[in-house]
Every structure is written in structure tokens, then in C-alpha cells.
Amino acid sequence: TCLAKRIVPCLDVKDGRTVKGVNFVALRDAGDPVELAYQYSQQGADELVFLDITATHERRKTLVDLVKSVATQINIPFTIGGGINEIADADILLNSGADKISINSAAVRSPAFIDELARAFGKQFVVVAIDTKFIDGKNFVHLNGGRIKTDIETEHWIREAENRGAGEILLTSMDHDGTKGGFDNGLLKKVNDTLGIPLIASGGAGNVEHFVDLFHKTNVDAALAASVFHYGEILIPDLKQLLKENNIEVRI
Amino acid sequence: MIGIVYYGAGNIFSLTAALDRLGLEYGMIHTAEDFDKFDRFIIPGVGHAGSAMKKLEQTGLVPAILNLRKPVLGICVGMQLLTEFSEEGNSTLTGIIPLKTRLFDEHLKIKIPHTGWNRVSALPGNVLFDGISPGAHFYFVHSYFIEFNSNFTIALAEYGIKFSAVIQKNNFFGVQFHPEKSGLAGEQLLKNFSQLA
């Protein structure tokens, strides 16, 4: 295939500023998500994800301003997620230049929201993000950034999300997230083998070899990571070079 | 100056942002008279091809589009509108280019929508690809594609099957990918379009 595997830096944003510590050379303002996004696009990132954790009533306005700034200055696609609960939220983000929106808890609480979004904007616009944790031999969906366990089995939920019109799944393994010990290749392969829509893997990236392993073992479509990119522990040009040397199709 | 056909189907913010970054001037086309103000045209589009065609028809701009003799660029669903038919909603489209828009076949063991950066191979003489490396990746996101046809396909991509990444008939061009989201290669393509004689 000639379709490139995608490398996707993820930026956590609060009140229009990046939250997680960023230690990145050549940044004039490490707290400015647009500046960071621009640097990533220059380095060869294929796509960006912004997760907004703003809780104030000014939320929608700050989010729309952010999306417009990103769309104005960045020439690669991006997804925006966090607190999108109604069609009107999605509509204004689309018209401000967002390529996709990501929904997580809102979809679990109201699965029909996936159908509504897909009908209104097309399934390519709808990413369903899922936080999963392995408990007593099974994988369960967790909500609110992983704080709340549900009784929903992850693989069932992925199937339902796909059937309802999700255009892509972003799967974060909470067991691997933050460990820097590699992606959850077992689960990711199992999910990817039966999935008819693209899968973005998240959680566990610690070094460049983890990405090679991920793509070789699971064949997922994209890999997302945050801190290893923000702290300059992995440089995207180096990562893509290594992937290419390992016969993984990438955009260089 | 580029005239953007304004018919309510799609996110034109990203397109105008890309044109702004490139310093290319543009304006919006709302009425048939507006076509006279510009020397080239873009038809954008996202979403459902059938709904997009209905919206375009409601503007009353279709007859003027059919008569255009200056360069026209359809992007994504805007490209599909140039064909005669889409399997999406079994819709009749403008028919400017005698091709069909079809749904990707999941039996080819491919994921649908086709999402991401895919290699595009321009055929010799394709002026839209001047200055773009052979096999450069462009950003695609679509479930329907335009069949490969040696008369009209001027660049192809492969996803399970070979399909049209770029088509042309006379002054009408269409690109299936999103040049406004395709990094430097996409920006170069827009620049090339702006300089077509």
C-alpha cells in the first residue's frame, strides 16, 4: 500500500494554552499551542490532535479562536476534542477549520450522538476516542480521562461506534499510557484486525523502536504520542527515517 | 484572482486560509454575474455528493459553471461534482467530465473512509504538479472515488485499486485530495493552479 502510517503529536490545551510541560527547542512561546503546532508541522507531523480541557463558560469561544488560529497557520489536518456535546459545538468547529472532532465520554453517555454527527457532517469528521483498561481478564471503557470505570467492554464499544458511523477510532491504553514501555500491541492488533475504519494507537510510546514495533506487529494506521515529542525525546524526522528504513510507508 | 463558488457545502475556512498563506487573492461567487470578476475558479466541497449537488443547483449557478472557459478546480466533493454520477445517493451530477464516482469496495480489504497521506503519481505533462516531487504524499479523506480513465486521469493514487487523484477535461480540473491540508506539496499545487494560463 502507498498510504502512509501517520505520526500524530497530541497537545493538551486549557484556556487556549498548552498544559503539559513542553521542553522544545526553537519555541518562542512554549505555552502557545499554535506555535507548537507549527513546529510539529515543519518537522513532518502528519496530523495533530488538540484536547481541550477548559472548564469555564468561555470554553466554546476560546476553542473556536484556537481552531481558527490553527487552521490559519497550519497546513496539515487536525482534530479537536474535549467537551463536544452537541451538534452546534461540532458545526462551529467544522466551520472554523477543524478537519475532525473527537468525542469520548459524550459518545458513551449518548451513543446516538455518533449517528447524529455522522449524518450531519459525514463519518470522516467523527473520531471516537476510547480510554481502555485491562481488569480481570477483560478490557473496559473508562470515562473522564480514565477516572470512571464503566461496565462496557472495549471491543464491544468499538464495534458499536463503528456501526453507528465513527470514521476513526483513537484507542488509548491506560495500562500503557505514561509507562514509556511501548504500545499495547496485543490489544491493538486484535482490534485492528477486525476494524473497517482507521485506528490511531495511543499510550506507551517511549522510544523510536516502539513505533516500529507498533506498525510491524499491529498494522494500525497512526500512532499518537505527547510527552516524548514535547520534551524532544523523540524527534519526528529521526522517527520517520527509522520507520522508512524498516520498510514502513511514511511521508518524508 | 480566484473566485470560490459559494454554495454552502463545506468548510471553506481552511481553503481561504491556505490561499491567504500563499498570498493568492480570491473572492466569493454568489451569482452568475460574479463569474466575470475572476479569471479562475475553485469549487470546494465536503460531505455527501448528492446533497452538495442539490445545494449547488439551488444557487442557480450550474448553467454558468458549464459554460466556463477559464481554469476551474474542484476539490474533493467539488471534484466529484464534475462527474456525471455518484453512487452516493445515486446522484446525477454536472456531467462536465464523463466519469462515475463510486464507493470503495470493502472486499478489497481496505479501510473506509480512505484517510491519510497517500502517494500521488502525476502523469507526464500534468502542469498542476510542476515543482512537486514524483510520488509526493497528499492528504485524502473520502469514501467515494472516481474511476481511473486514461482519457481524463492526469494523476493517480492507489488504495486497493488505482483511482483518479486528479482529473482534467479542457479547462476543468478536479483533485480528490485536500491541497489546503497537504503541506508544502498541496500549497505548490494551489500556486500552480493560480498560474495556469
Coordinates of C-alpha atoms in Angstrom, one line a residue:
Chain A
T1 CA 0.0 0.0 0.0
C2 CA 1.1 3.6 -0.6
L3 CA -1.0 5.0 2.3
A4 CA 1.5 6.4 4.8
K5 CA 1.4 5.5 8.5
R6 CA 0.6 8.7 10.4
I7 CA 2.6 10.2 13.2
V8 CA 0.3 12.3 15.4
P9 CA 1.5 14.6 18.2
C10 CA -1.2 15.4 20.8
L11 CA -1.5 18.7 22.6
D12 CA -3.4 19.2 25.8
V13 CA -4.9 22.7 25.9
K14 CA -6.5 24.7 28.7
D15 CA -7.9 28.2 28.3
G16 CA -6.1 28.4 24.9
R17 CA -2.7 27.4 26.3
T18 CA -0.8 24.1 26.2
V19 CA -0.9 22.4 29.6
K20 CA 1.6 19.7 29.8
G21 CA 5.2 20.8 30.2
V22 CA 6.9 21.4 26.9
N23 CA 10.6 21.5 26.6
F24 CA 11.2 22.0 22.9
V25 CA 14.0 23.8 21.2
A26 CA 13.3 26.7 19.0
L27 CA 10.0 27.7 20.6
R28 CA 9.5 31.4 21.3
D29 CA 6.5 30.6 23.5
A30 CA 6.2 27.0 24.7
G31 CA 2.7 27.7 26.0
D32 CA 1.3 28.7 22.7
P33 CA -0.4 25.7 21.1
V34 CA -0.3 27.3 17.6
E35 CA 3.5 27.9 17.8
L36 CA 4.0 24.3 18.9
A37 CA 1.7 23.0 16.2
Y38 CA 3.6 25.0 13.6
Q39 CA 6.9 23.5 14.8
Y40 CA 5.4 20.0 14.5
S41 CA 4.1 20.6 11.1
Q42 CA 7.5 21.8 10.0
Q43 CA 9.1 18.7 11.4
G44 CA 6.9 16.4 9.4
A45 CA 4.0 15.6 11.8
D46 CA 1.2 14.2 9.6
E47 CA -1.7 15.4 11.7
L48 CA -2.3 17.0 15.1
V49 CA -4.8 16.3 17.9
F50 CA -5.8 19.1 20.3
L51 CA -7.5 18.0 23.5
D52 CA -9.2 20.9 25.2
I53 CA -9.7 20.6 29.0
T54 CA -11.0 24.1 29.6
A55 CA -13.9 24.1 32.0
T56 CA -15.1 27.7 32.0
H57 CA -18.2 29.0 30.3
E58 CA -15.9 30.8 27.9
R59 CA -15.0 27.4 26.6
R60 CA -16.6 27.5 23.2
K61 CA -15.2 30.9 22.4
T62 CA -11.6 30.0 23.3
L63 CA -11.8 26.8 21.4
V64 CA -13.1 28.4 18.3
D65 CA -10.4 31.0 18.5
L66 CA -7.8 28.3 18.8
V67 CA -9.2 26.3 15.9
K68 CA -9.2 29.3 13.7
S69 CA -5.6 30.2 14.5
V70 CA -4.5 26.7 13.9
A71 CA -6.4 26.4 10.6
T72 CA -5.0 29.8 9.5
Q73 CA -1.4 28.9 10.2
I74 CA -1.0 25.1 9.8
N75 CA -1.0 23.3 6.5
I76 CA -1.8 19.8 7.8
P77 CA -5.1 18.3 9.1
F78 CA -6.0 18.4 12.8
T79 CA -8.6 17.0 15.2
I80 CA -10.1 18.8 18.1
G81 CA -11.6 17.1 21.1
G82 CA -12.8 17.8 24.6
G83 CA -16.3 18.7 25.8
I84 CA -18.1 18.4 22.5
N85 CA -21.7 17.5 23.5
E86 CA -24.0 18.8 20.8
I87 CA -24.2 19.2 17.0
A88 CA -23.9 23.0 17.4
D89 CA -20.4 22.6 19.0
A90 CA -19.3 20.4 16.1
D91 CA -20.8 22.7 13.5
I92 CA -18.9 25.8 14.6
L93 CA -15.6 23.8 14.9
L94 CA -16.0 22.5 11.3
N95 CA -16.7 26.0 10.0
S96 CA -13.7 27.3 11.9
G97 CA -11.4 24.9 10.0
A98 CA -11.2 21.7 12.1
D99 CA -10.9 18.6 10.0
K100 CA -12.3 16.2 12.6
I101 CA -13.7 16.2 16.1
S102 CA -13.0 13.7 18.7
I103 CA -15.7 12.6 21.2
N104 CA -15.2 10.3 24.2
S105 CA -17.5 10.4 27.2
A106 CA -20.3 12.2 25.3
A107 CA -20.5 9.2 23.0
V108 CA -20.6 6.7 25.8
R109 CA -23.3 8.6 27.6
S110 CA -25.3 9.1 24.4
P111 CA -24.3 6.7 21.7
A112 CA -26.8 8.1 19.2
F113 CA -24.7 11.3 19.2
I114 CA -22.3 9.4 16.9
D115 CA -25.1 8.7 14.4
E116 CA -26.2 12.3 14.6
L117 CA -22.7 13.7 13.9
A118 CA -22.1 11.2 11.1
R119 CA -25.4 12.2 9.4
A120 CA -24.8 15.9 9.8
F121 CA -21.1 16.1 8.8
G122 CA -20.1 12.7 7.3
K123 CA -18.4 9.9 9.1
Q124 CA -14.9 11.2 8.1
F125 CA -15.4 14.1 10.6
V126 CA -16.1 11.8 13.6
V127 CA -13.3 10.3 15.7
V128 CA -14.4 8.3 18.7
A129 CA -11.7 8.3 21.4
I130 CA -11.7 5.5 23.9
D131 CA -9.7 5.1 27.1
T132 CA -9.4 1.4 28.0
K133 CA -8.0 -0.6 30.9
F134 CA -7.5 -4.3 31.4
I135 CA -9.3 -5.6 34.5
D136 CA -9.8 -9.3 35.5
G137 CA -9.1 -10.6 32.0
K138 CA -11.1 -8.1 30.1
N139 CA -10.8 -4.6 28.6
F140 CA -13.2 -2.0 29.9
V141 CA -14.0 1.5 28.7
H142 CA -13.2 4.3 31.2
L143 CA -14.5 7.8 31.2
N144 CA -13.4 11.3 32.4
G145 CA -9.8 10.8 31.5
G146 CA -9.8 7.3 32.9
R147 CA -11.2 8.2 36.3
I148 CA -14.5 6.4 36.0
K149 CA -14.8 2.7 35.1
T150 CA -17.8 1.6 33.1
D151 CA -19.1 -2.0 32.5
I152 CA -18.7 -1.6 28.8
E153 CA -16.2 -3.9 27.2
T154 CA -13.9 -2.0 25.0
E155 CA -14.1 -4.3 21.9
H156 CA -17.9 -4.2 22.0
W157 CA -17.9 -0.5 22.2
I158 CA -15.5 -0.1 19.3
R159 CA -17.8 -2.3 17.2
E160 CA -20.8 -0.2 18.2
A161 CA -19.0 3.1 17.5
E162 CA -18.0 1.8 14.0
N163 CA -21.6 0.6 13.2
R164 CA -23.0 3.9 14.3
G165 CA -20.8 5.9 12.0
A166 CA -17.5 6.7 13.6
G167 CA -14.9 7.4 10.9
E168 CA -11.9 6.6 13.0
I169 CA -11.1 5.2 16.5
L170 CA -8.5 6.7 18.8
L171 CA -7.7 4.0 21.3
T172 CA -5.6 4.9 24.5
S173 CA -4.4 2.0 26.6
M174 CA -4.4 3.3 30.2
D175 CA -2.2 0.4 31.2
H176 CA 0.5 1.5 28.9
D177 CA -0.1 5.3 29.0
G178 CA 2.8 7.1 30.8
T179 CA 4.9 3.9 31.2
K180 CA 7.1 4.6 28.1
G181 CA 7.3 0.8 27.8
G182 CA 5.7 0.6 24.3
F183 CA 2.2 0.4 22.8
D184 CA -0.4 -2.2 23.8
N185 CA 0.3 -4.2 20.7
G186 CA -1.7 -7.2 21.7
L187 CA -5.0 -5.3 22.1
L188 CA -4.3 -3.0 19.2
K189 CA -3.7 -5.9 16.8
K190 CA -6.8 -7.7 17.9
V191 CA -8.9 -4.6 17.4
N192 CA -7.3 -3.6 14.1
D193 CA -7.7 -7.0 12.5
T194 CA -11.4 -6.7 12.6
L195 CA -11.9 -3.0 12.2
G196 CA -13.2 -1.5 8.9
I197 CA -12.2 2.1 9.8
P198 CA -8.8 3.7 10.6
L199 CA -7.3 3.1 14.1
I200 CA -5.0 5.5 15.9
A201 CA -2.9 3.9 18.7
S202 CA -2.1 5.8 21.8
G203 CA -0.4 5.2 25.1
G204 CA 3.1 3.9 25.9
A205 CA 5.4 5.4 23.4
G206 CA 8.9 5.8 25.0
N207 CA 11.4 5.4 22.1
V208 CA 11.5 5.2 18.3
E209 CA 11.7 1.4 18.3
H210 CA 8.2 1.3 19.9
F211 CA 6.8 2.9 16.8
V212 CA 8.5 0.3 14.5
D213 CA 7.2 -2.5 16.7
L214 CA 3.7 -1.0 16.7
F215 CA 3.4 -0.7 12.9
H216 CA 5.0 -4.1 12.3
K217 CA 3.0 -6.0 14.8
T218 CA -0.4 -4.4 14.6
N219 CA -0.6 -2.6 11.2
V220 CA -2.6 0.3 12.8
D221 CA -3.0 3.4 10.7
A222 CA -1.5 6.0 13.0
A223 CA 0.4 6.5 16.3
L224 CA -0.3 9.3 18.7
A225 CA 2.0 10.5 21.5
A226 CA 2.5 13.6 23.6
S227 CA 5.4 14.0 26.1
V228 CA 8.1 12.1 24.1
F229 CA 7.5 14.8 21.4
H230 CA 7.1 17.7 23.7
Y231 CA 10.3 17.0 25.6
G232 CA 12.3 16.4 22.4
E233 CA 13.0 12.8 23.4
I234 CA 11.8 11.7 20.0
L235 CA 12.4 13.9 17.0
I236 CA 9.9 13.3 14.2
P237 CA 12.4 13.4 11.4
D238 CA 14.5 10.8 13.1
L239 CA 11.5 8.7 13.9
K240 CA 10.3 8.8 10.3
Q241 CA 13.7 8.0 8.9
L242 CA 13.8 4.8 11.1
L243 CA 10.3 3.8 10.1
K244 CA 11.3 4.2 6.4
E245 CA 14.5 2.1 7.0
N246 CA 12.2 -0.6 8.4
N247 CA 10.1 -0.6 5.2
I248 CA 7.1 1.2 6.8
E249 CA 5.5 3.7 4.4
V250 CA 5.8 7.2 5.8
R251 CA 5.6 10.7 4.4
I252 CA 9.0 12.4 4.4
Chain B
M1 CA -7.9 36.4 -9.0
I2 CA -9.7 33.2 -7.8
G3 CA -13.4 33.0 -7.5
I4 CA -14.7 30.4 -4.9
V5 CA -18.1 29.0 -5.8
Y6 CA -20.1 29.7 -2.6
Y7 CA -22.9 27.2 -2.3
G8 CA -22.9 26.1 1.4
A9 CA -21.3 22.7 1.1
G10 CA -18.2 22.6 3.1
N11 CA -15.6 24.1 5.2
I12 CA -14.0 26.9 3.1
F13 CA -12.2 28.4 6.1
S14 CA -9.2 26.1 5.6
L15 CA -9.2 26.8 1.8
T16 CA -9.2 30.5 2.2
A17 CA -6.6 30.3 5.0
A18 CA -4.3 28.4 2.6
L19 CA -4.8 31.0 -0.2
D20 CA -4.0 33.7 2.4
R21 CA -0.8 32.0 3.4
L22 CA 0.2 31.8 -0.3
G23 CA -0.7 35.5 -0.9
L24 CA -3.3 34.5 -3.5
E25 CA -6.2 36.8 -3.9
Y26 CA -9.8 35.4 -4.0
G27 CA -13.4 36.3 -3.7
M28 CA -16.7 34.6 -3.4
I29 CA -19.2 33.8 -6.2
H30 CA -22.8 34.1 -5.2
T31 CA -24.5 34.9 -8.6
A32 CA -23.8 34.1 -12.2
E33 CA -22.6 37.7 -12.8
D34 CA -19.9 37.2 -10.2
F35 CA -18.1 34.8 -12.6
D36 CA -17.0 37.8 -14.7
K37 CA -14.9 39.2 -11.9
F38 CA -12.4 36.3 -11.8
D39 CA -10.0 34.6 -14.1
R40 CA -10.1 31.1 -12.4
F41 CA -12.4 29.3 -10.1
I42 CA -12.5 26.8 -7.2
I43 CA -15.4 24.5 -6.4
P44 CA -14.9 23.3 -2.8
G45 CA -17.0 20.6 -1.1
V46 CA -17.2 18.2 1.7
G47 CA -19.9 15.8 2.9
H48 CA -22.5 14.0 0.7
A49 CA -22.1 14.4 -3.1
G50 CA -25.9 14.2 -3.7
S51 CA -26.7 16.9 -1.0
A52 CA -23.8 19.0 -2.4
M53 CA -25.3 18.8 -5.9
K54 CA -28.7 19.8 -4.6
K55 CA -27.2 22.8 -2.9
L56 CA -25.3 23.8 -6.0
E57 CA -28.4 23.5 -8.1
Q58 CA -30.4 25.7 -5.7
T59 CA -27.9 28.5 -6.2
G60 CA -28.8 28.5 -9.9
L61 CA -25.0 28.7 -10.8
V62 CA -24.8 25.3 -12.6
P63 CA -25.5 26.7 -16.2
A64 CA -22.8 29.4 -15.7
I65 CA -20.4 26.7 -14.5
L66 CA -21.0 24.5 -17.5
N67 CA -20.1 27.5 -19.8
L68 CA -16.8 28.4 -18.0
R69 CA -13.8 28.5 -20.3
K70 CA -11.3 29.6 -17.7
P71 CA -9.5 27.2 -15.3
V72 CA -11.8 25.5 -12.8
L73 CA -10.5 23.4 -9.9
G74 CA -12.9 21.1 -8.0
I75 CA -11.7 19.9 -4.6
C76 CA -12.8 16.6 -3.0
V77 CA -16.6 16.5 -3.4
G78 CA -16.2 19.6 -5.6
M79 CA -14.2 17.3 -7.9
Q80 CA -16.9 14.6 -7.8
L81 CA -19.5 17.2 -8.8
L82 CA -17.7 17.5 -12.2
T83 CA -18.5 13.8 -12.9
E84 CA -21.8 12.6 -14.3
F85 CA -23.0 10.3 -11.5
S86 CA -22.2 9.3 -7.9
E87 CA -23.1 6.1 -6.2
E88 CA -23.5 8.2 -3.1
G89 CA -27.3 8.6 -3.0
N90 CA -27.3 7.5 -6.8
S91 CA -27.0 11.2 -7.6
T92 CA -26.9 12.8 -11.0
L93 CA -24.1 15.4 -11.1
T94 CA -23.0 18.1 -13.6
G95 CA -21.6 15.6 -16.1
I96 CA -18.8 18.0 -17.2
I97 CA -16.4 15.1 -17.2
P98 CA -18.0 11.7 -18.4
L99 CA -16.8 9.6 -15.4
K100 CA -18.5 7.9 -12.5
T101 CA -17.9 8.4 -8.7
R102 CA -18.0 5.0 -6.9
L103 CA -17.9 3.7 -3.4
F104 CA -14.7 1.9 -2.4
D105 CA -15.2 -1.8 -2.2
E106 CA -14.6 -3.1 1.4
H107 CA -13.9 -6.5 -0.1
L108 CA -10.6 -5.2 -1.2
K109 CA -9.6 -5.4 2.5
I110 CA -9.2 -1.7 2.8
K111 CA -10.5 0.6 5.5
I112 CA -13.2 3.1 4.5
P113 CA -13.0 6.1 4.6
H114 CA -9.6 6.3 2.9
T115 CA -8.0 8.6 5.4
G116 CA -4.5 9.9 5.4
W117 CA -1.5 10.7 3.2
N118 CA -1.2 8.7 0.1
R119 CA 1.3 8.8 -2.8
V120 CA 0.1 10.6 -5.9
S121 CA 1.7 9.8 -9.3
A122 CA 1.2 12.6 -11.8
L123 CA 1.2 11.6 -15.5
P124 CA 3.6 13.3 -17.9
G125 CA 2.6 16.8 -18.8
N126 CA 0.5 17.5 -15.7
V127 CA 1.0 21.2 -15.2
L128 CA -0.6 21.2 -11.8
F129 CA 2.4 19.2 -10.5
D130 CA 5.2 21.4 -11.6
G131 CA 7.8 21.6 -8.8
I132 CA 6.2 18.7 -6.8
S133 CA 8.4 15.6 -6.3
P134 CA 7.2 12.5 -8.1
G135 CA 5.2 10.3 -5.7
A136 CA 4.6 13.1 -3.1
H137 CA 2.0 12.3 -0.5
F138 CA -1.2 14.3 -0.3
Y139 CA -4.0 14.2 2.3
F140 CA -7.1 12.3 1.4
V141 CA -10.3 11.7 3.3
H142 CA -13.1 10.2 1.3
S143 CA -15.2 7.0 0.9
Y144 CA -16.1 7.5 -2.8
F145 CA -13.6 7.7 -5.6
I146 CA -13.5 8.5 -9.3
E147 CA -12.6 5.6 -11.5
F148 CA -9.3 5.6 -13.4
N149 CA -9.7 6.6 -17.0
S150 CA -6.8 7.1 -19.4
N151 CA -8.7 10.0 -21.2
F152 CA -9.2 12.1 -18.1
T153 CA -7.0 10.9 -15.3
I154 CA -3.9 13.1 -15.1
A155 CA -2.6 11.8 -11.7
L156 CA -3.5 8.5 -10.0
A157 CA -3.3 7.1 -6.5
E158 CA -3.7 3.5 -5.3
Y159 CA -5.9 2.3 -2.5
G160 CA -7.0 -1.3 -3.1
I161 CA -7.4 -0.2 -6.7
K162 CA -6.0 2.6 -8.9
F163 CA -8.2 5.6 -8.9
S164 CA -8.2 9.2 -10.1
A165 CA -6.3 11.6 -7.8
V166 CA -6.6 14.3 -10.4
I167 CA -8.8 14.6 -13.5
Q168 CA -8.9 17.1 -16.3
K169 CA -11.1 17.8 -19.2
N170 CA -10.2 21.0 -21.1
N171 CA -10.2 23.9 -18.5
F172 CA -11.9 21.7 -15.8
F173 CA -9.6 20.1 -13.2
G174 CA -10.5 18.1 -10.1
V175 CA -8.4 16.9 -7.2
Q176 CA -9.7 14.2 -4.8
F177 CA -7.2 15.1 -2.0
H178 CA -7.2 18.3 0.0
P179 CA -4.4 20.6 -1.3
E180 CA -5.2 23.1 1.5
K181 CA -4.2 20.4 4.1
S182 CA -1.4 18.7 2.1
G183 CA 1.6 20.5 3.4
L184 CA 4.0 22.1 1.0
A185 CA 3.0 19.9 -1.9
G186 CA -0.6 21.0 -1.6
E187 CA 0.4 24.6 -1.4
Q188 CA 2.6 24.2 -4.5
L189 CA -0.4 22.7 -6.4
L190 CA -2.6 25.7 -5.5
K191 CA 0.1 28.0 -6.6
N192 CA 0.4 26.2 -9.9
F193 CA -3.4 26.4 -10.4
S194 CA -3.2 30.1 -9.8
Q195 CA -0.7 30.5 -12.5
L196 CA -2.4 28.3 -15.2
A197 CA -2.7 30.2 -18.5

